[in-house]
């Protein structure tokens, strides 16, 4: 029944205006690529090698204003290293036993989306744990610098 006014005469009711059609959704721009990608690093294998590479990489990332993250879900680039013992030998030099180990460190990288990030080739080096710590640190630094260089080159291409 139509509404009735106080005077008893029917009141003419106008239909509510049709809701305006929503404006077409604007195409959202893809999220901006950050200037410096957060990097997650994981290493498996020889613990002393992994520790040295992680320490060197943390310093190299910091020097290059690349954030290091400990949670892979927060990373734009995921770097995985594997440190393996290739050879062990014990020798006597000047009456001192030297236990020299040869290691190979292989590094792979990818984006969170699964794109491959080219990394430097595997690095093989030897040192004696008792007397050759400087050699380990030197090689860990070279591995870290190579990783940073690779991340920078990949990210530069992605931002273009």
PDB file of C-alpha atoms in Angstrom:
ATOM      1  CA  UNK A   1       0.000   0.000   0.000  1.00  0.00           C
ATOM      2  CA  UNK A   2       1.207   3.514  -0.756  1.00  0.00           C
ATOM      3  CA  UNK A   3       2.019   5.748   2.201  1.00  0.00           C
ATOM      4  CA  UNK A   4      -0.705   8.093   3.311  1.00  0.00           C
ATOM      5  CA  UNK A   5      -0.226  11.739   4.403  1.00  0.00           C
ATOM      6  CA  UNK A   6      -1.759  13.068   7.657  1.00  0.00           C
ATOM      7  CA  UNK A   7      -4.551  14.591   5.573  1.00  0.00           C
ATOM      8  CA  UNK A   8      -5.502  11.119   4.405  1.00  0.00           C
ATOM      9  CA  UNK A   9      -4.436  11.605   0.794  1.00  0.00           C
ATOM     10  CA  UNK A  10      -1.969   9.180  -0.716  1.00  0.00           C
ATOM     11  CA  UNK A  11       1.575  10.490  -0.975  1.00  0.00           C
ATOM     12  CA  UNK A  12       3.498   9.970  -4.103  1.00  0.00           C
ATOM     13  CA  UNK A  13       6.845   8.322  -3.350  1.00  0.00           C
ATOM     14  CA  UNK A  14       9.729   8.638  -5.696  1.00  0.00           C
ATOM     15  CA  UNK A  15      11.953   5.651  -6.151  1.00  0.00           C
ATOM     16  CA  UNK A  16      15.423   6.068  -4.751  1.00  0.00           C
ATOM     17  CA  UNK A  17      17.891   6.949  -7.457  1.00  0.00           C
ATOM     18  CA  UNK A  18      19.807   3.962  -8.750  1.00  0.00           C
ATOM     19  CA  UNK A  19      23.249   3.808  -7.238  1.00  0.00           C
ATOM     20  CA  UNK A  20      25.857   5.269  -9.506  1.00  0.00           C
ATOM     21  CA  UNK A  21      27.823   2.620 -11.264  1.00  0.00           C
ATOM     22  CA  UNK A  22      31.175   2.370  -9.619  1.00  0.00           C
ATOM     23  CA  UNK A  23      34.024   3.828 -11.571  1.00  0.00           C
ATOM     24  CA  UNK A  24      36.024   1.117 -13.279  1.00  0.00           C
ATOM     25  CA  UNK A  25      38.797  -0.045 -11.014  1.00  0.00           C
ATOM     26  CA  UNK A  26      41.946   1.787 -11.861  1.00  0.00           C
ATOM     27  CA  UNK A  27      44.760  -0.470 -12.910  1.00  0.00           C
ATOM     28  CA  UNK A  28      47.087  -0.548  -9.970  1.00  0.00           C
ATOM     29  CA  UNK A  29      50.697  -0.057 -10.800  1.00  0.00           C
ATOM     30  CA  UNK A  30      52.948  -2.929  -9.836  1.00  0.00           C
ATOM     31  CA  UNK A  31      54.671  -2.311  -6.530  1.00  0.00           C
ATOM     32  CA  UNK A  32      57.745  -0.175  -6.895  1.00  0.00           C
ATOM     33  CA  UNK A  33      60.980  -2.126  -6.997  1.00  0.00           C
ATOM     34  CA  UNK A  34      63.011  -1.066  -3.956  1.00  0.00           C
ATOM     35  CA  UNK A  35      66.352   0.559  -4.623  1.00  0.00           C
ATOM     36  CA  UNK A  36      68.185  -2.014  -2.485  1.00  0.00           C
ATOM     37  CA  UNK A  37      66.765  -5.529  -2.286  1.00  0.00           C
ATOM     38  CA  UNK A  38      66.654  -7.312   1.069  1.00  0.00           C
ATOM     39  CA  UNK A  39      68.913 -10.394   0.926  1.00  0.00           C
ATOM     40  CA  UNK A  40      68.471 -13.677   2.802  1.00  0.00           C
ATOM     41  CA  UNK A  41      71.550 -15.922   3.125  1.00  0.00           C
ATOM     42  CA  UNK A  42      71.595 -19.577   4.040  1.00  0.00           C
ATOM     43  CA  UNK A  43      74.653 -21.841   4.140  1.00  0.00           C
ATOM     44  CA  UNK A  44      74.988 -25.562   4.666  1.00  0.00           C
ATOM     45  CA  UNK A  45      78.009 -27.779   5.011  1.00  0.00           C
ATOM     46  CA  UNK A  46      81.274 -27.030   6.775  1.00  0.00           C
ATOM     47  CA  UNK A  47      80.278 -24.870   9.757  1.00  0.00           C
ATOM     48  CA  UNK A  48      83.525 -22.873  10.017  1.00  0.00           C
ATOM     49  CA  UNK A  49      83.329 -21.944   6.329  1.00  0.00           C
ATOM     50  CA  UNK A  50      79.651 -21.003   6.537  1.00  0.00           C
ATOM     51  CA  UNK A  51      80.295 -18.831   9.601  1.00  0.00           C
ATOM     52  CA  UNK A  52      83.152 -16.987   7.875  1.00  0.00           C
ATOM     53  CA  UNK A  53      81.155 -16.447   4.667  1.00  0.00           C
ATOM     54  CA  UNK A  54      78.081 -15.253   6.610  1.00  0.00           C
ATOM     55  CA  UNK A  55      80.171 -12.792   8.609  1.00  0.00           C
ATOM     56  CA  UNK A  56      81.887 -11.459   5.476  1.00  0.00           C
ATOM     57  CA  UNK A  57      78.599 -11.244   3.595  1.00  0.00           C
ATOM     58  CA  UNK A  58      76.915  -9.327   6.419  1.00  0.00           C
ATOM     59  CA  UNK A  59      79.751  -6.762   6.286  1.00  0.00           C
ATOM     60  CA  UNK A  60      79.678  -6.578   2.473  1.00  0.00           C
ATOM     61  CA  UNK A  61      75.898  -6.126   2.385  1.00  0.00           C
ATOM     62  CA  UNK A  62      76.145  -3.404   5.013  1.00  0.00           C
ATOM     63  CA  UNK A  63      78.909  -1.586   3.078  1.00  0.00           C
ATOM     64  CA  UNK A  64      76.693  -1.649  -0.006  1.00  0.00           C
ATOM     65  CA  UNK A  65      73.469  -0.562   1.749  1.00  0.00           C
ATOM     66  CA  UNK A  66      71.809  -3.902   1.023  1.00  0.00           C
ATOM     67  CA  UNK A  67      69.600  -5.031   3.901  1.00  0.00           C
ATOM     68  CA  UNK A  68      70.323  -8.492   5.294  1.00  0.00           C
ATOM     69  CA  UNK A  69      67.230 -10.327   6.529  1.00  0.00           C
ATOM     70  CA  UNK A  70      67.024 -13.510   8.590  1.00  0.00           C
ATOM     71  CA  UNK A  71      63.554 -14.481   7.351  1.00  0.00           C
ATOM     72  CA  UNK A  72      63.319 -15.629   3.710  1.00  0.00           C
ATOM     73  CA  UNK A  73      59.746 -14.340   3.388  1.00  0.00           C
ATOM     74  CA  UNK A  74      61.063 -10.775   3.894  1.00  0.00           C
ATOM     75  CA  UNK A  75      63.775 -11.150   1.227  1.00  0.00           C
ATOM     76  CA  UNK A  76      63.715 -10.088  -2.406  1.00  0.00           C
ATOM     77  CA  UNK A  77      66.831 -12.190  -3.124  1.00  0.00           C
ATOM     78  CA  UNK A  78      67.590 -15.575  -1.558  1.00  0.00           C
ATOM     79  CA  UNK A  79      71.196 -16.761  -1.624  1.00  0.00           C
ATOM     80  CA  UNK A  80      72.125 -20.333  -0.714  1.00  0.00           C
ATOM     81  CA  UNK A  81      75.726 -21.488  -0.273  1.00  0.00           C
ATOM     82  CA  UNK A  82      77.021 -25.014   0.133  1.00  0.00           C
ATOM     83  CA  UNK A  83      80.486 -25.507   1.645  1.00  0.00           C
ATOM     84  CA  UNK A  84      81.994 -28.954   1.111  1.00  0.00           C
ATOM     85  CA  UNK A  85      85.315 -30.522   2.010  1.00  0.00           C
ATOM     86  CA  UNK A  86      86.990 -31.628  -1.206  1.00  0.00           C
ATOM     87  CA  UNK A  87      90.259 -32.948   0.236  1.00  0.00           C
ATOM     88  CA  UNK A  88      92.104 -33.346   3.542  1.00  0.00           C
ATOM     89  CA  UNK A  89      95.810 -33.918   3.954  1.00  0.00           C
ATOM     90  CA  UNK A  90      98.258 -33.837   6.820  1.00  0.00           C
ATOM     91  CA  UNK A  91     101.856 -32.856   6.198  1.00  0.00           C
ATOM     92  CA  UNK A  92     104.925 -32.043   8.273  1.00  0.00           C
ATOM     93  CA  UNK A  93     106.513 -28.661   7.685  1.00  0.00           C
ATOM     94  CA  UNK A  94     109.464 -27.619   9.822  1.00  0.00           C
ATOM     95  CA  UNK A  95     108.485 -30.159  12.468  1.00  0.00           C
ATOM     96  CA  UNK A  96     104.881 -28.947  12.659  1.00  0.00           C
ATOM     97  CA  UNK A  97     101.913 -30.996  11.530  1.00  0.00           C
ATOM     98  CA  UNK A  98      99.689 -29.083   9.143  1.00  0.00           C
ATOM     99  CA  UNK A  99      96.175 -30.373   8.523  1.00  0.00           C
ATOM    100  CA  UNK A 100      95.231 -28.713   5.268  1.00  0.00           C
ATOM    101  CA  UNK A 101      91.704 -28.972   3.985  1.00  0.00           C
ATOM    102  CA  UNK A 102      90.468 -27.977   0.576  1.00  0.00           C
ATOM    103  CA  UNK A 103      86.943 -26.609   0.421  1.00  0.00           C
ATOM    104  CA  UNK A 104      84.580 -25.738  -2.372  1.00  0.00           C
ATOM    105  CA  UNK A 105      81.869 -23.140  -1.838  1.00  0.00           C
ATOM    106  CA  UNK A 106      79.056 -23.144  -4.377  1.00  0.00           C
ATOM    107  CA  UNK A 107      76.523 -20.311  -4.348  1.00  0.00           C
ATOM    108  CA  UNK A 108      73.110 -20.099  -6.005  1.00  0.00           C
ATOM    109  CA  UNK A 109      70.641 -17.239  -5.948  1.00  0.00           C
ATOM    110  CA  UNK A 110      67.058 -16.575  -6.860  1.00  0.00           C
ATOM    111  CA  UNK A 111      64.340 -14.046  -6.306  1.00  0.00           C
ATOM    112  CA  UNK A 112      61.374 -14.666  -4.074  1.00  0.00           C
ATOM    113  CA  UNK A 113      59.391 -15.234  -7.294  1.00  0.00           C
ATOM    114  CA  UNK A 114      61.832 -17.938  -8.447  1.00  0.00           C
ATOM    115  CA  UNK A 115      63.867 -16.000 -11.035  1.00  0.00           C
ATOM    116  CA  UNK A 116      67.488 -17.133 -11.183  1.00  0.00           C
ATOM    117  CA  UNK A 117      70.085 -14.641  -9.972  1.00  0.00           C
ATOM    118  CA  UNK A 118      73.439 -15.493 -11.559  1.00  0.00           C
ATOM    119  CA  UNK A 119      76.098 -15.979  -8.902  1.00  0.00           C
ATOM    120  CA  UNK A 120      79.876 -16.258  -9.173  1.00  0.00           C
ATOM    121  CA  UNK A 121      81.286 -19.715  -9.964  1.00  0.00           C
ATOM    122  CA  UNK A 122      82.138 -22.106  -7.141  1.00  0.00           C
ATOM    123  CA  UNK A 123      85.278 -21.076  -5.274  1.00  0.00           C
ATOM    124  CA  UNK A 124      87.815 -23.696  -4.188  1.00  0.00           C
ATOM    125  CA  UNK A 125      90.540 -22.922  -1.657  1.00  0.00           C
ATOM    126  CA  UNK A 126      92.753 -24.616   0.926  1.00  0.00           C
ATOM    127  CA  UNK A 127      93.947 -23.629   4.366  1.00  0.00           C
ATOM    128  CA  UNK A 128      95.184 -25.048   7.637  1.00  0.00           C
ATOM    129  CA  UNK A 129      92.695 -24.369  10.436  1.00  0.00           C
ATOM    130  CA  UNK A 130      95.433 -23.848  13.017  1.00  0.00           C
ATOM    131  CA  UNK A 131      97.627 -21.415  11.061  1.00  0.00           C
ATOM    132  CA  UNK A 132      95.622 -20.316   8.055  1.00  0.00           C
ATOM    133  CA  UNK A 133      92.643 -18.394   9.388  1.00  0.00           C
ATOM    134  CA  UNK A 134      93.640 -15.316   7.357  1.00  0.00           C
ATOM    135  CA  UNK A 135      93.347 -17.379   4.171  1.00  0.00           C
ATOM    136  CA  UNK A 136      89.819 -18.456   5.135  1.00  0.00           C
ATOM    137  CA  UNK A 137      88.835 -14.853   5.883  1.00  0.00           C
ATOM    138  CA  UNK A 138      90.327 -13.676   2.570  1.00  0.00           C
ATOM    139  CA  UNK A 139      88.356 -16.264   0.575  1.00  0.00           C
ATOM    140  CA  UNK A 140      85.163 -15.651   2.540  1.00  0.00           C
ATOM    141  CA  UNK A 141      85.518 -11.942   1.709  1.00  0.00           C
ATOM    142  CA  UNK A 142      85.978 -12.701  -1.991  1.00  0.00           C
ATOM    143  CA  UNK A 143      82.900 -14.948  -1.981  1.00  0.00           C
ATOM    144  CA  UNK A 144      80.865 -12.249  -0.208  1.00  0.00           C
ATOM    145  CA  UNK A 145      82.031  -9.538  -2.613  1.00  0.00           C
ATOM    146  CA  UNK A 146      81.094 -11.763  -5.564  1.00  0.00           C
ATOM    147  CA  UNK A 147      77.614 -12.315  -4.121  1.00  0.00           C
ATOM    148  CA  UNK A 148      77.066  -8.581  -3.607  1.00  0.00           C
ATOM    149  CA  UNK A 149      78.305  -7.823  -7.122  1.00  0.00           C
ATOM    150  CA  UNK A 150      75.906 -10.413  -8.563  1.00  0.00           C
ATOM    151  CA  UNK A 151      72.940  -9.109  -6.557  1.00  0.00           C
ATOM    152  CA  UNK A 152      73.713  -5.521  -7.603  1.00  0.00           C
ATOM    153  CA  UNK A 153      73.997  -6.458 -11.312  1.00  0.00           C
ATOM    154  CA  UNK A 154      70.743  -8.446 -11.253  1.00  0.00           C
ATOM    155  CA  UNK A 155      68.859  -5.717  -9.400  1.00  0.00           C
ATOM    156  CA  UNK A 156      70.126  -3.000 -11.703  1.00  0.00           C
ATOM    157  CA  UNK A 157      68.712  -4.906 -14.707  1.00  0.00           C
ATOM    158  CA  UNK A 158      65.417  -5.506 -12.916  1.00  0.00           C
ATOM    159  CA  UNK A 159      64.993  -1.799 -12.112  1.00  0.00           C
ATOM    160  CA  UNK A 160      65.578  -0.716 -15.715  1.00  0.00           C
TER     161      UNK A 160
END
